[in-house]
Short mmCIF file of C-alpha atoms in Angstrom, two decimals:
data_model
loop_
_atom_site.label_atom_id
_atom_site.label_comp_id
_atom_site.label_asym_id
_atom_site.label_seq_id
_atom_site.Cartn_x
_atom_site.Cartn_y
_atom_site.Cartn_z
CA UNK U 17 45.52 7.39 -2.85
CA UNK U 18 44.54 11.19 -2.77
CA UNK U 19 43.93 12.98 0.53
CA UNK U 20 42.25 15.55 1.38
CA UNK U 21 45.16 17.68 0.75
CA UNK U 22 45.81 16.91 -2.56
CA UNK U 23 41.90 17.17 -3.75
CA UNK U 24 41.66 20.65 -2.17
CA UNK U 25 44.81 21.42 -4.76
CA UNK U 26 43.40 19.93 -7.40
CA UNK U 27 39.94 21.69 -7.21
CA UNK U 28 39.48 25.28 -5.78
CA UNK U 29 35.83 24.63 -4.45
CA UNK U 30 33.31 21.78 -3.74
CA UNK U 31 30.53 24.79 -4.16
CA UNK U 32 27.27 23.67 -5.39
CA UNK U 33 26.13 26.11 -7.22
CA UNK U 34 22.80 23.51 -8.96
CA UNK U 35 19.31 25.12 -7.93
CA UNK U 36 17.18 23.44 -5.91
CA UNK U 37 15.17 22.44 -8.61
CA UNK U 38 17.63 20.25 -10.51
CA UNK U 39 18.94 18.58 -7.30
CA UNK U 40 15.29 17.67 -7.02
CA UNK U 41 14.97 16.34 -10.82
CA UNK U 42 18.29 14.62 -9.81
CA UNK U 43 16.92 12.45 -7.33
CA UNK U 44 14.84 11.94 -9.37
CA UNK U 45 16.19 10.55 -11.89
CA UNK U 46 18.77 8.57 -9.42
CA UNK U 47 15.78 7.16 -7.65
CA UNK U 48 13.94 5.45 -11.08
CA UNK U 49 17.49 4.47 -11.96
CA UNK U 50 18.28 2.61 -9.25
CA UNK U 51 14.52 0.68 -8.77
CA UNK U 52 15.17 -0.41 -12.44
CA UNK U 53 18.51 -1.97 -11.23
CA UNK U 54 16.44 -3.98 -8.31
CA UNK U 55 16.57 -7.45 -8.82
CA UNK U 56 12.79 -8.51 -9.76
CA UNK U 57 10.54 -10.63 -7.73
CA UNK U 58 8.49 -13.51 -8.66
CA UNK U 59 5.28 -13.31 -10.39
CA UNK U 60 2.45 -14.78 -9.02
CA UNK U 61 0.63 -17.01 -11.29
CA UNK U 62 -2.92 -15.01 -10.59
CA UNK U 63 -3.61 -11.67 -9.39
CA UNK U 64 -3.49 -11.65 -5.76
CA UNK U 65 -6.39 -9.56 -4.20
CA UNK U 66 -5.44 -7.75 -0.80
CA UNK U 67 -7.63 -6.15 1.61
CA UNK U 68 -5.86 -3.59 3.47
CA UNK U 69 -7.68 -2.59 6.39
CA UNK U 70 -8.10 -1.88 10.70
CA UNK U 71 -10.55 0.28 11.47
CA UNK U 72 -8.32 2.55 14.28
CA UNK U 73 -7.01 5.24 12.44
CA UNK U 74 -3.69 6.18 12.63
CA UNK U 75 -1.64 3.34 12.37
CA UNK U 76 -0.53 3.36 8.69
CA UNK U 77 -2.64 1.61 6.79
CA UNK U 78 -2.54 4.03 4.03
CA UNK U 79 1.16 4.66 4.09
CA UNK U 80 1.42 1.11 4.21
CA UNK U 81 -0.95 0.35 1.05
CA UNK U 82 1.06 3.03 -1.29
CA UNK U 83 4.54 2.17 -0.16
CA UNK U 84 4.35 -1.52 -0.19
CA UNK U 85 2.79 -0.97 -3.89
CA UNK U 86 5.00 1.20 -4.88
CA UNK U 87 7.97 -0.99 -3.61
CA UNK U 88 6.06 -4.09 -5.73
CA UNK U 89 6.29 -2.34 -8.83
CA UNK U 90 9.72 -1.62 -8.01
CA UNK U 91 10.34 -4.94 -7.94
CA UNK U 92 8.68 -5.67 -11.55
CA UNK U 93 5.28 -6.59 -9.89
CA UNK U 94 2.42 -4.86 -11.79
CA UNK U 95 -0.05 -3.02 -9.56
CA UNK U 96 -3.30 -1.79 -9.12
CA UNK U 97 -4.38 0.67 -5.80
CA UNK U 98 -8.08 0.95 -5.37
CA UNK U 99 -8.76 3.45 -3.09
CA UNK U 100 -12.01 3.03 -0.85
CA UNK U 101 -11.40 6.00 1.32
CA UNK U 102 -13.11 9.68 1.11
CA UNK U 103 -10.55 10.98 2.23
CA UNK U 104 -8.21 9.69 -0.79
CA UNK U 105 -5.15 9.95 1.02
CA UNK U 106 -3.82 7.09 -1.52
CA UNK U 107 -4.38 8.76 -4.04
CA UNK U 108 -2.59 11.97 -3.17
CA UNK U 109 0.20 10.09 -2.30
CA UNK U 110 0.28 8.32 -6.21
CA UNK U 111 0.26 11.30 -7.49
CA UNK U 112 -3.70 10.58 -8.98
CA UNK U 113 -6.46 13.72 -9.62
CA UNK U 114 -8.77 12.70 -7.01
CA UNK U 115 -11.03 16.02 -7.07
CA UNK U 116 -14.90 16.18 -7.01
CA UNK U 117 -16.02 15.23 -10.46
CA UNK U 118 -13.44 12.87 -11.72
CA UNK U 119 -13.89 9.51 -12.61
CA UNK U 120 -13.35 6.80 -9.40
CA UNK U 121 -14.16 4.41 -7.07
CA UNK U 122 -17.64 5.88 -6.54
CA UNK U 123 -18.26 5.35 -10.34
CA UNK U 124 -17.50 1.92 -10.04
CA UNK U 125 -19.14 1.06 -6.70
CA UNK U 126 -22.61 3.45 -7.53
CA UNK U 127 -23.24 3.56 -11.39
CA UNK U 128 -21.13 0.09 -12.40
CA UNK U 129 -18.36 1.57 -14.39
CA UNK U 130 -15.80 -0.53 -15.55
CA UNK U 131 -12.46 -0.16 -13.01
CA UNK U 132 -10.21 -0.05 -16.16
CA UNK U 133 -12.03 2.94 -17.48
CA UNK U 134 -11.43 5.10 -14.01
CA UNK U 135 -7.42 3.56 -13.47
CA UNK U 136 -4.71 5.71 -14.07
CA UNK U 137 -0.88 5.41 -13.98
CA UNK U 138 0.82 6.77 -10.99
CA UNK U 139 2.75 9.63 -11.73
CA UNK U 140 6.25 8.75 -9.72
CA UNK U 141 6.10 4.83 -10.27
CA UNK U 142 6.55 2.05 -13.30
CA UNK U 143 4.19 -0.46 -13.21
CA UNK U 144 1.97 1.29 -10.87
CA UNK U 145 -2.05 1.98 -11.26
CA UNK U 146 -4.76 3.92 -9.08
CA UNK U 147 -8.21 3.86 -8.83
CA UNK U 148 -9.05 7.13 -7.56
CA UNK U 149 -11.81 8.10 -4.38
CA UNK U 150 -13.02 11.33 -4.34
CA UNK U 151 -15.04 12.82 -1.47
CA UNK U 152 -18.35 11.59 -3.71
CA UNK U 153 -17.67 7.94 -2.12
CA UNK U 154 -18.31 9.65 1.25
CA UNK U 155 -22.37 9.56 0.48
CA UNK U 156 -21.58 5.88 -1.19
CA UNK U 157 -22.68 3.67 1.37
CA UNK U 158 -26.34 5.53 1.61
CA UNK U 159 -26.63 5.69 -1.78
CA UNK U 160 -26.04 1.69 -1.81
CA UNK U 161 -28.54 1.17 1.02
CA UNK U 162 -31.07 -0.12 -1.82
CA UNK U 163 -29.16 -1.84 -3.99
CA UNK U 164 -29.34 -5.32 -4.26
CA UNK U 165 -26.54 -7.70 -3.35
CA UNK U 166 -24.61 -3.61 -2.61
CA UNK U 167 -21.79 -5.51 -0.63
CA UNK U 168 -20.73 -7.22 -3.74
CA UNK U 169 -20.37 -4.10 -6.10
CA UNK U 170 -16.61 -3.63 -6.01
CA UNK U 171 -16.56 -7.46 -6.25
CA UNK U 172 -18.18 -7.70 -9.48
CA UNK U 173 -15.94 -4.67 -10.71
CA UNK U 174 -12.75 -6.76 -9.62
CA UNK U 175 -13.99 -9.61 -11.36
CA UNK U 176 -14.83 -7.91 -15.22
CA UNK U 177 -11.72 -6.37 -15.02
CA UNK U 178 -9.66 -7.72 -17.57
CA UNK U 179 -6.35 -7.65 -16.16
CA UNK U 180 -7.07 -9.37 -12.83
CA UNK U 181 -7.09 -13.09 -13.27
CA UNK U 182 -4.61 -15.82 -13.89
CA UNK U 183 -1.88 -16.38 -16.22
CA UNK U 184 -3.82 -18.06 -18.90
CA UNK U 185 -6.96 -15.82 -18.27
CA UNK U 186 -5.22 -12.01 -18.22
CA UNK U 187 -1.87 -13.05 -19.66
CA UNK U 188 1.66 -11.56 -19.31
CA UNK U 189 0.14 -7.62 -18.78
CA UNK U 190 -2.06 -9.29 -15.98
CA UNK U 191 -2.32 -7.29 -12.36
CA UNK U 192 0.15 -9.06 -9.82
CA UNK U 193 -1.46 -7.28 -7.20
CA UNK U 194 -4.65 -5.58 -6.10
CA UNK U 195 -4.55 -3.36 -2.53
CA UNK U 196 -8.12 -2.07 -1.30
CA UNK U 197 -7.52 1.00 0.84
CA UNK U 198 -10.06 0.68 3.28
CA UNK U 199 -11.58 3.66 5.38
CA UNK U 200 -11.14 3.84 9.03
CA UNK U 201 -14.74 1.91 9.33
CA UNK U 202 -16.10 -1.24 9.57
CA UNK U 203 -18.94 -0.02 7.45
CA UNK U 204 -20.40 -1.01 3.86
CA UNK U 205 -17.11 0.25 2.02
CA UNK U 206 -15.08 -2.00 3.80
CA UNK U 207 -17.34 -4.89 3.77
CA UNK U 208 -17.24 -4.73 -0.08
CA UNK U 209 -13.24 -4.71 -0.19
CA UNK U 210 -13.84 -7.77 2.21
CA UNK U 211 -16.10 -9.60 0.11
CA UNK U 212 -13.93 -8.71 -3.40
CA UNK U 213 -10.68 -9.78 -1.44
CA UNK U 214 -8.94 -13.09 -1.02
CA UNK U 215 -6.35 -11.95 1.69
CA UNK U 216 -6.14 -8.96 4.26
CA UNK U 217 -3.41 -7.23 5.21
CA UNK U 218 -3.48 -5.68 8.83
CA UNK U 219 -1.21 -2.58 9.66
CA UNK U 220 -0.35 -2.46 13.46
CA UNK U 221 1.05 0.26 15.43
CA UNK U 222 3.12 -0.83 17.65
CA UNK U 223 1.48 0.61 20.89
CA UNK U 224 -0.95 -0.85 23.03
CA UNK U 225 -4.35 1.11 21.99
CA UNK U 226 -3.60 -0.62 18.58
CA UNK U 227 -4.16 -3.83 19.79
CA UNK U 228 -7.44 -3.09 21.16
CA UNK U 229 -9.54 -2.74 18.12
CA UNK U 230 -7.91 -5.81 16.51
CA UNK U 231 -10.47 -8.19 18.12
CA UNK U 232 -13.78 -6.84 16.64
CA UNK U 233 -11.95 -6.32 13.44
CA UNK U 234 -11.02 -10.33 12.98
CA UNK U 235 -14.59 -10.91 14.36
CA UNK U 236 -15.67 -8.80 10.99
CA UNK U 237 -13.79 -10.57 8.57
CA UNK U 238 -14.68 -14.38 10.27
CA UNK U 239 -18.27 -13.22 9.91
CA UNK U 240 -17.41 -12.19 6.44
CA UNK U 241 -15.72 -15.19 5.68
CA UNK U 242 -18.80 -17.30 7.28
CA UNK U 243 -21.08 -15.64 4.95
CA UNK U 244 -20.09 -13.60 2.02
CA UNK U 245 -16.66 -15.00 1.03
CA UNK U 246 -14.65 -18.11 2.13
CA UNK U 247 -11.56 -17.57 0.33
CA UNK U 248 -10.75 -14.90 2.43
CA UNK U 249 -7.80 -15.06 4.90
CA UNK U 250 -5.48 -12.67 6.72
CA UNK U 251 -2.31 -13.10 5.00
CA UNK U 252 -0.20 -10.43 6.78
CA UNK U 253 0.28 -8.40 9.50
CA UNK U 254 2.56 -5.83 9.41
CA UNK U 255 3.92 -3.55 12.60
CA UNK U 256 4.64 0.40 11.76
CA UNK U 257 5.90 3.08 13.67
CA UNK U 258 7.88 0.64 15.44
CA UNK U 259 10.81 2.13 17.88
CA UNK U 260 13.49 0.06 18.59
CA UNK U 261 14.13 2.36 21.63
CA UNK U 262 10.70 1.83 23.70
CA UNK U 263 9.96 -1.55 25.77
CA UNK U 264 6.59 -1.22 24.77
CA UNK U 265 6.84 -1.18 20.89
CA UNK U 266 8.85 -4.63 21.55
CA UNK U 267 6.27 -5.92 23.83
CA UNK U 268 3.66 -5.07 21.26
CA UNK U 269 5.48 -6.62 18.63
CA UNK U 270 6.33 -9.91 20.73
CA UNK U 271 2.30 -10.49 21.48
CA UNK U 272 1.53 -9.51 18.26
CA UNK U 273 3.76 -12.65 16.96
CA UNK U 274 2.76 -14.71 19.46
CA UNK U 275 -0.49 -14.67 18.51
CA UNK U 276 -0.34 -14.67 14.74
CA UNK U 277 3.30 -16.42 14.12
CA UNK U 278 3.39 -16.81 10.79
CA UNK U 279 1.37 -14.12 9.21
CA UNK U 280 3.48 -11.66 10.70
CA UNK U 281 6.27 -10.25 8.57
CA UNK U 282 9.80 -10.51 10.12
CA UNK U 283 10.22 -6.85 9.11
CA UNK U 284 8.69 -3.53 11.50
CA UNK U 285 8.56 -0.42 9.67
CA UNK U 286 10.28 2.23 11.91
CA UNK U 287 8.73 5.79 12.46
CA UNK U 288 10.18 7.97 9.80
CA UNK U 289 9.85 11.35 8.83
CA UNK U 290 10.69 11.14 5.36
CA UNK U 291 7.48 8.58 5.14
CA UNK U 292 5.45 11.09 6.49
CA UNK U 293 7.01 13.94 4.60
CA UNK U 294 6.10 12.23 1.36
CA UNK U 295 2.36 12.43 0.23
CA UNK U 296 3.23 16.25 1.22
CA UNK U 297 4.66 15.69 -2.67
CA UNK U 298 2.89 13.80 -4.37
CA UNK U 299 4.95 10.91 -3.61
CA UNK U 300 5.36 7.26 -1.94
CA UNK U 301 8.33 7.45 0.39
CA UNK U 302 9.87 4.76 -2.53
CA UNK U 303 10.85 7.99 -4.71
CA UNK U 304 10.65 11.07 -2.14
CA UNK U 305 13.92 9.50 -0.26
CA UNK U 306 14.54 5.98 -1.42
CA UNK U 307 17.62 5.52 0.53
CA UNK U 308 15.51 6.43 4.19
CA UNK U 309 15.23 3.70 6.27
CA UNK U 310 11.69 4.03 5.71
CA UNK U 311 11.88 3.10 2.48
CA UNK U 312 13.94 0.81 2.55
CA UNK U 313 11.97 -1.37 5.45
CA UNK U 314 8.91 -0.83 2.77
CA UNK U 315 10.91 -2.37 0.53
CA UNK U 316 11.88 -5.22 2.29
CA UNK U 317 8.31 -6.20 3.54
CA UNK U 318 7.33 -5.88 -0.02
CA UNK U 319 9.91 -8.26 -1.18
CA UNK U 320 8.33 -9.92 1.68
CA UNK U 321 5.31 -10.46 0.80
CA UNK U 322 6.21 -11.41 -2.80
CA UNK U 323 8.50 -14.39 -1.76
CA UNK U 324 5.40 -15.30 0.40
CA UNK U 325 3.06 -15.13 -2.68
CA UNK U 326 5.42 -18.32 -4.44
CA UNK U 327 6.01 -20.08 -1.40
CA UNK U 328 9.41 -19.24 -0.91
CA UNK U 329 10.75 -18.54 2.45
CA UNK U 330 11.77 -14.97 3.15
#
Protein backbone atom coordinates (compact mmCIF):
# COMPACT_ATOMS: atom_id res chain seq x y z
CA UNK A 1 0.00 0.00 0.00
CA UNK A 2 1.40 3.57 -0.81
CA UNK A 3 1.85 6.15 1.95
CA UNK A 4 1.94 9.34 2.01
CA UNK A 5 5.57 9.26 1.48
CA UNK A 6 5.74 7.46 -1.47
CA UNK A 7 2.73 9.54 -3.32
CA UNK A 8 4.51 12.83 -2.49
CA UNK A 9 7.60 11.04 -4.62
CA UNK A 10 5.65 9.98 -7.13
CA UNK A 11 3.85 13.35 -7.85
CA UNK A 12 5.51 16.81 -7.22
CA UNK A 13 2.13 18.66 -6.41
CA UNK A 14 -1.59 17.97 -5.60
CA UNK A 15 -2.11 21.80 -7.04
CA UNK A 16 -5.38 22.42 -8.56
CA UNK A 17 -4.85 24.53 -10.98
CA UNK A 18 -9.02 23.89 -12.73
CA UNK A 19 -10.96 27.36 -12.60
CA UNK A 20 -13.72 27.71 -10.69
CA UNK A 21 -15.86 27.36 -13.44
CA UNK A 22 -15.08 23.78 -14.46
CA UNK A 23 -15.06 22.54 -10.82
CA UNK A 24 -18.57 23.91 -10.99
CA UNK A 25 -19.50 22.08 -14.46
CA UNK A 26 -17.83 19.13 -12.60
CA UNK A 27 -20.26 18.79 -10.02
CA UNK A 28 -22.20 19.03 -12.25
CA UNK A 29 -21.83 16.54 -14.20
CA UNK A 30 -20.94 14.15 -11.01
CA UNK A 31 -24.24 15.15 -9.53
CA UNK A 32 -26.65 13.96 -12.82
CA UNK A 33 -24.30 10.99 -12.90
CA UNK A 34 -24.80 9.75 -9.80
CA UNK A 35 -28.99 10.43 -9.59
CA UNK A 36 -29.00 8.29 -12.83
CA UNK A 37 -27.21 5.50 -10.81
CA UNK A 38 -30.13 5.78 -7.95
CA UNK A 39 -32.03 2.82 -7.77
CA UNK A 40 -35.70 3.85 -9.10
CA UNK A 41 -38.82 3.93 -7.10
CA UNK A 42 -42.13 2.55 -7.79
CA UNK A 43 -44.58 4.07 -10.04
CA UNK A 44 -47.78 4.81 -8.91
CA UNK A 45 -50.49 3.49 -10.99
CA UNK A 46 -52.25 7.22 -11.27
CA UNK A 47 -50.90 10.55 -10.85
CA UNK A 48 -50.89 11.41 -7.32
CA UNK A 49 -52.08 15.07 -6.69
CA UNK A 50 -50.35 16.82 -3.59
CA UNK A 51 -51.27 19.92 -1.91
CA UNK A 52 -48.39 21.42 -0.30
CA UNK A 53 -49.36 23.96 2.04
CA UNK A 54 -49.41 25.83 6.00
CA UNK A 55 -50.17 29.10 5.93
CA UNK A 56 -47.12 30.36 8.59
CA UNK A 57 -44.45 31.30 6.52
CA UNK A 58 -41.21 30.25 7.07
CA UNK A 59 -41.17 26.80 7.70
CA UNK A 60 -40.16 25.28 4.32
CA UNK A 61 -42.84 24.58 2.46
CA UNK A 62 -41.29 25.77 -0.66
CA UNK A 63 -37.90 24.22 -0.11
CA UNK A 64 -39.76 21.29 0.73
CA UNK A 65 -42.04 21.22 -2.58
CA UNK A 66 -38.80 21.64 -5.02
CA UNK A 67 -36.49 19.30 -3.19
CA UNK A 68 -38.78 16.48 -2.55
CA UNK A 69 -39.63 16.85 -6.50
CA UNK A 70 -36.55 17.10 -7.50
CA UNK A 71 -35.43 14.03 -5.36
CA UNK A 72 -38.73 12.10 -7.15
CA UNK A 73 -37.44 12.59 -10.44
CA UNK A 74 -34.25 11.47 -9.21
CA UNK A 75 -35.68 8.50 -8.41
CA UNK A 76 -37.36 7.95 -12.04
CA UNK A 77 -40.70 9.52 -10.83
CA UNK A 78 -41.98 12.00 -13.47
CA UNK A 79 -42.99 15.39 -12.07
CA UNK A 80 -44.94 18.29 -12.41
CA UNK A 81 -44.48 21.66 -9.84
CA UNK A 82 -47.34 24.05 -10.09
CA UNK A 83 -46.50 26.98 -8.46
CA UNK A 84 -49.46 29.01 -6.76
CA UNK A 85 -47.29 31.57 -5.11
CA UNK A 86 -46.55 35.39 -6.29
CA UNK A 87 -43.74 35.27 -5.03
CA UNK A 88 -42.51 32.19 -7.33
CA UNK A 89 -39.91 31.15 -5.11
CA UNK A 90 -40.41 27.51 -6.82
CA UNK A 91 -39.83 28.52 -9.66
CA UNK A 92 -36.54 30.28 -9.13
CA UNK A 93 -35.38 27.46 -7.47
CA UNK A 94 -36.23 25.04 -10.91
CA UNK A 95 -34.49 27.09 -12.71
CA UNK A 96 -38.10 28.35 -14.68
CA UNK A 97 -38.51 32.21 -16.35
CA UNK A 98 -41.05 33.34 -14.01
CA UNK A 99 -40.97 37.21 -15.06
CA UNK A 100 -44.04 39.51 -15.68
CA UNK A 101 -45.40 38.52 -19.02
CA UNK A 102 -44.64 34.89 -19.37
CA UNK A 103 -46.93 32.25 -19.67
CA UNK A 104 -48.14 30.61 -15.96
CA UNK A 105 -50.24 29.75 -13.39
CA UNK A 106 -52.24 32.98 -13.73
CA UNK A 107 -52.96 31.96 -17.41
CA UNK A 108 -54.33 28.89 -16.34
CA UNK A 109 -56.25 29.95 -13.23
CA UNK A 110 -57.67 33.57 -15.05
CA UNK A 111 -58.02 33.04 -18.91
CA UNK A 112 -58.29 28.87 -18.88
CA UNK A 113 -55.13 28.00 -20.63
CA UNK A 114 -54.22 24.63 -20.94
CA UNK A 115 -51.35 23.70 -17.99
CA UNK A 116 -49.38 21.74 -20.70
CA UNK A 117 -49.09 24.80 -22.84
CA UNK A 118 -47.44 27.04 -19.79
CA UNK A 119 -45.08 23.73 -18.31
CA UNK A 120 -41.61 23.78 -18.85
CA UNK A 121 -38.66 21.44 -18.08
CA UNK A 122 -36.57 22.32 -15.15
CA UNK A 123 -33.32 23.33 -16.09
CA UNK A 124 -31.03 21.19 -13.40
CA UNK A 125 -33.41 18.02 -13.22
CA UNK A 126 -34.58 14.81 -15.55
CA UNK A 127 -37.96 14.16 -15.38
CA UNK A 128 -38.81 17.36 -13.81
CA UNK A 129 -41.68 20.04 -14.98
CA UNK A 130 -42.82 23.63 -13.69
CA UNK A 131 -45.67 25.56 -14.00
CA UNK A 132 -44.49 28.94 -13.53
CA UNK A 133 -46.26 32.04 -11.09
CA UNK A 134 -45.38 35.28 -11.87
CA UNK A 135 -46.24 38.31 -9.70
CA UNK A 136 -49.59 38.61 -12.18
CA UNK A 137 -51.19 35.73 -9.85
CA UNK A 138 -50.81 38.28 -7.02
CA UNK A 139 -54.15 40.27 -8.42
CA UNK A 140 -55.59 36.50 -9.20
CA UNK A 141 -57.83 36.00 -6.49
CA UNK A 142 -59.75 39.57 -7.21
CA UNK A 143 -59.80 39.01 -10.57
CA UNK A 144 -61.64 35.51 -9.75
CA UNK A 145 -64.05 37.19 -7.32
CA UNK A 146 -66.78 36.87 -10.24
CA UNK A 147 -66.17 33.90 -11.71
CA UNK A 148 -68.32 31.17 -11.34
CA UNK A 149 -67.44 27.95 -9.55
CA UNK A 150 -63.52 30.31 -9.28
CA UNK A 151 -62.38 27.72 -6.54
CA UNK A 152 -62.42 25.00 -9.06
CA UNK A 153 -60.26 26.69 -11.87
CA UNK A 154 -56.92 25.00 -11.25
CA UNK A 155 -59.10 21.88 -10.75
CA UNK A 156 -60.47 21.78 -14.10
CA UNK A 157 -56.86 22.63 -15.49
CA UNK A 158 -55.50 19.47 -13.52
CA UNK A 159 -58.12 17.46 -14.87
CA UNK A 160 -57.71 18.31 -19.06
CA UNK A 161 -54.29 17.86 -18.65
CA UNK A 162 -53.33 15.01 -20.51
CA UNK A 163 -50.63 13.58 -18.62
CA UNK A 164 -52.30 13.44 -15.19
CA UNK A 165 -54.46 10.39 -14.92
CA UNK A 166 -54.01 6.70 -14.59
CA UNK A 167 -52.04 4.15 -16.29
CA UNK A 168 -54.53 3.23 -18.89
CA UNK A 169 -55.81 6.90 -19.22
CA UNK A 170 -52.18 8.98 -19.60
CA UNK A 171 -50.02 5.93 -20.24
CA UNK A 172 -46.28 5.23 -19.61
CA UNK A 173 -45.25 9.33 -20.08
CA UNK A 174 -48.09 9.93 -17.43
CA UNK A 175 -47.23 12.57 -14.34
CA UNK A 176 -46.31 10.43 -11.14
CA UNK A 177 -46.66 13.38 -9.21
CA UNK A 178 -48.31 16.79 -9.00
CA UNK A 179 -47.03 19.38 -5.94
CA UNK A 180 -49.23 22.69 -5.58
CA UNK A 181 -47.01 25.33 -3.99
CA UNK A 182 -49.33 27.10 -1.98
CA UNK A 183 -48.90 30.83 -0.77
CA UNK A 184 -48.54 31.64 2.81
CA UNK A 185 -52.60 32.18 2.86
CA UNK A 186 -55.53 30.50 3.47
CA UNK A 187 -57.08 32.52 0.71
CA UNK A 188 -58.75 31.65 -2.82
CA UNK A 189 -55.30 30.36 -4.29
CA UNK A 190 -54.99 27.89 -1.81
CA UNK A 191 -58.51 26.85 -1.67
CA UNK A 192 -58.23 25.95 -5.41
CA UNK A 193 -54.95 23.72 -4.86
CA UNK A 194 -57.28 22.22 -2.05
CA UNK A 195 -60.12 21.51 -4.11
CA UNK A 196 -57.75 20.13 -7.32
CA UNK A 197 -55.78 17.96 -4.68
CA UNK A 198 -56.29 14.48 -3.37
CA UNK A 199 -53.59 14.63 -0.53
CA UNK A 200 -51.75 17.51 1.43
CA UNK A 201 -48.55 17.60 2.47
CA UNK A 202 -47.80 19.78 5.67
CA UNK A 203 -44.18 21.19 6.27
CA UNK A 204 -43.51 21.76 10.07
CA UNK A 205 -40.84 23.63 11.69
CA UNK A 206 -39.84 22.16 14.39
CA UNK A 207 -40.43 25.02 16.97
CA UNK A 208 -43.31 25.75 18.92
CA UNK A 209 -44.92 28.94 16.98
CA UNK A 210 -45.22 26.29 14.13
CA UNK A 211 -47.57 24.37 15.82
CA UNK A 212 -49.85 27.11 16.46
CA UNK A 213 -51.28 27.80 13.11
CA UNK A 214 -51.69 24.06 12.40
CA UNK A 215 -55.19 24.00 13.99
CA UNK A 216 -57.07 26.53 11.75
CA UNK A 217 -55.19 25.13 8.85
CA UNK A 218 -56.75 21.32 9.33
CA UNK A 219 -60.03 23.19 10.18
CA UNK A 220 -59.59 24.62 6.34
CA UNK A 221 -59.03 21.57 4.64
CA UNK A 222 -62.00 19.47 6.86
CA UNK A 223 -64.25 22.30 5.69
CA UNK A 224 -62.86 21.76 2.29
CA UNK A 225 -63.20 18.25 2.40
CA UNK A 226 -66.97 18.69 3.84
CA UNK A 227 -67.80 20.69 0.89
CA UNK A 228 -65.75 21.04 -2.17
CA UNK A 229 -63.73 17.77 -2.29
CA UNK A 230 -63.93 14.46 -0.31
CA UNK A 231 -61.05 12.72 -1.64
CA UNK A 232 -58.90 14.91 0.02
CA UNK A 233 -56.65 13.76 2.92
CA UNK A 234 -53.42 14.82 4.62
CA UNK A 235 -51.04 12.29 3.56
CA UNK A 236 -47.83 13.67 5.13
CA UNK A 237 -46.33 15.71 7.46
CA UNK A 238 -42.98 16.45 7.27
CA UNK A 239 -40.64 18.30 10.14
CA UNK A 240 -37.74 20.83 8.70
CA UNK A 241 -35.21 22.73 10.25
CA UNK A 242 -35.05 20.13 12.75
CA UNK A 243 -31.87 20.29 15.31
CA UNK A 244 -30.90 17.34 16.84
CA UNK A 245 -29.13 19.57 19.46
CA UNK A 246 -32.29 21.57 20.99
CA UNK A 247 -34.90 19.82 23.51
CA UNK A 248 -37.43 21.70 21.93
CA UNK A 249 -37.10 20.63 18.20
CA UNK A 250 -37.48 16.94 19.83
CA UNK A 251 -40.39 17.92 21.85
CA UNK A 252 -41.96 19.40 18.77
CA UNK A 253 -41.30 16.50 16.81
CA UNK A 254 -42.57 13.94 19.61
CA UNK A 255 -46.21 15.92 19.78
CA UNK A 256 -46.18 16.31 16.36
CA UNK A 257 -46.15 12.26 16.06
CA UNK A 258 -48.22 11.81 18.70
CA UNK A 259 -50.83 13.40 17.24
CA UNK A 260 -50.61 12.38 13.61
CA UNK A 261 -48.64 8.82 13.95
CA UNK A 262 -48.70 7.62 10.81
CA UNK A 263 -48.75 10.49 8.44
CA UNK A 264 -45.64 11.64 9.77
CA UNK A 265 -42.49 10.67 7.90
CA UNK A 266 -39.81 8.89 10.03
CA UNK A 267 -37.32 11.31 8.43
CA UNK A 268 -36.71 15.38 9.86
CA UNK A 269 -34.97 17.47 7.49
CA UNK A 270 -32.09 19.17 9.43
CA UNK A 271 -31.30 23.00 9.04
CA UNK A 272 -28.79 23.26 6.29
CA UNK A 273 -27.08 25.87 4.66
CA UNK A 274 -26.43 24.38 1.48
CA UNK A 275 -30.52 24.07 1.22
CA UNK A 276 -30.75 27.54 1.71
CA UNK A 277 -27.78 28.45 -0.40
CA UNK A 278 -29.43 26.79 -3.36
CA UNK A 279 -32.33 28.75 -5.11
CA UNK A 280 -29.43 31.54 -4.73
CA UNK A 281 -28.49 29.33 -8.15
CA UNK A 282 -30.99 28.39 -9.73
CA UNK A 283 -31.00 25.15 -8.11
CA UNK A 284 -32.83 22.44 -5.74
CA UNK A 285 -30.35 21.52 -3.02
CA UNK A 286 -30.58 17.81 -5.09
CA UNK A 287 -27.85 19.28 -7.64
CA UNK A 288 -26.31 22.47 -5.78
CA UNK A 289 -24.59 19.88 -3.12
CA UNK A 290 -26.10 16.45 -3.48
CA UNK A 291 -23.91 14.86 -0.99
CA UNK A 292 -25.19 17.68 2.03
CA UNK A 293 -27.06 16.18 4.51
CA UNK A 294 -29.74 18.27 3.32
CA UNK A 295 -30.03 16.62 0.40
CA UNK A 296 -29.69 13.68 1.25
CA UNK A 297 -32.63 13.77 4.14
CA UNK A 298 -34.74 15.22 0.94
CA UNK A 299 -33.94 12.33 -0.61
CA UNK A 300 -34.85 9.98 1.80
CA UNK A 301 -38.36 11.50 2.60
CA UNK A 302 -38.87 11.41 -1.07
CA UNK A 303 -38.13 7.80 -1.32
CA UNK A 304 -40.44 8.07 1.51
CA UNK A 305 -43.20 9.10 0.26
CA UNK A 306 -42.93 6.94 -2.90
CA UNK A 307 -42.81 3.57 -0.95
CA UNK A 308 -45.92 5.11 0.79
CA UNK A 309 -47.64 5.78 -2.60
CA UNK A 310 -47.52 1.50 -3.31
CA UNK A 311 -48.14 0.53 0.06
CA UNK A 312 -44.90 -0.57 0.94
CA UNK A 313 -43.49 0.08 4.28
CA UNK A 314 -40.61 2.52 4.45
Amino acid sequence: MLTAGDLSDLTPSFDDETTPLARAAEHSVLARMGARQRVAAPRPGATRVVVVANQKGGVGKTTSTVNIAAALAQLGQRVLVVDLDPQGNASTALGADHRRGVASTYDALVDGTSLDKVASPATEVENLWVVPATIDLAGAEIELVSVVARESRLSKALATHPLIGTAEQAGEDRFDYVFIDCPPSLGLLTLNALVAGAEVMIPIQAEYYALEGLGQLLETIDMVKAHLNPRLEVSTILITMYDARTRLAAGVAEEVREHFADQVLNTTIPRSVRVSEAPSYGQTVMTYDPASPGALSYLEAAREVALRAVGVAS
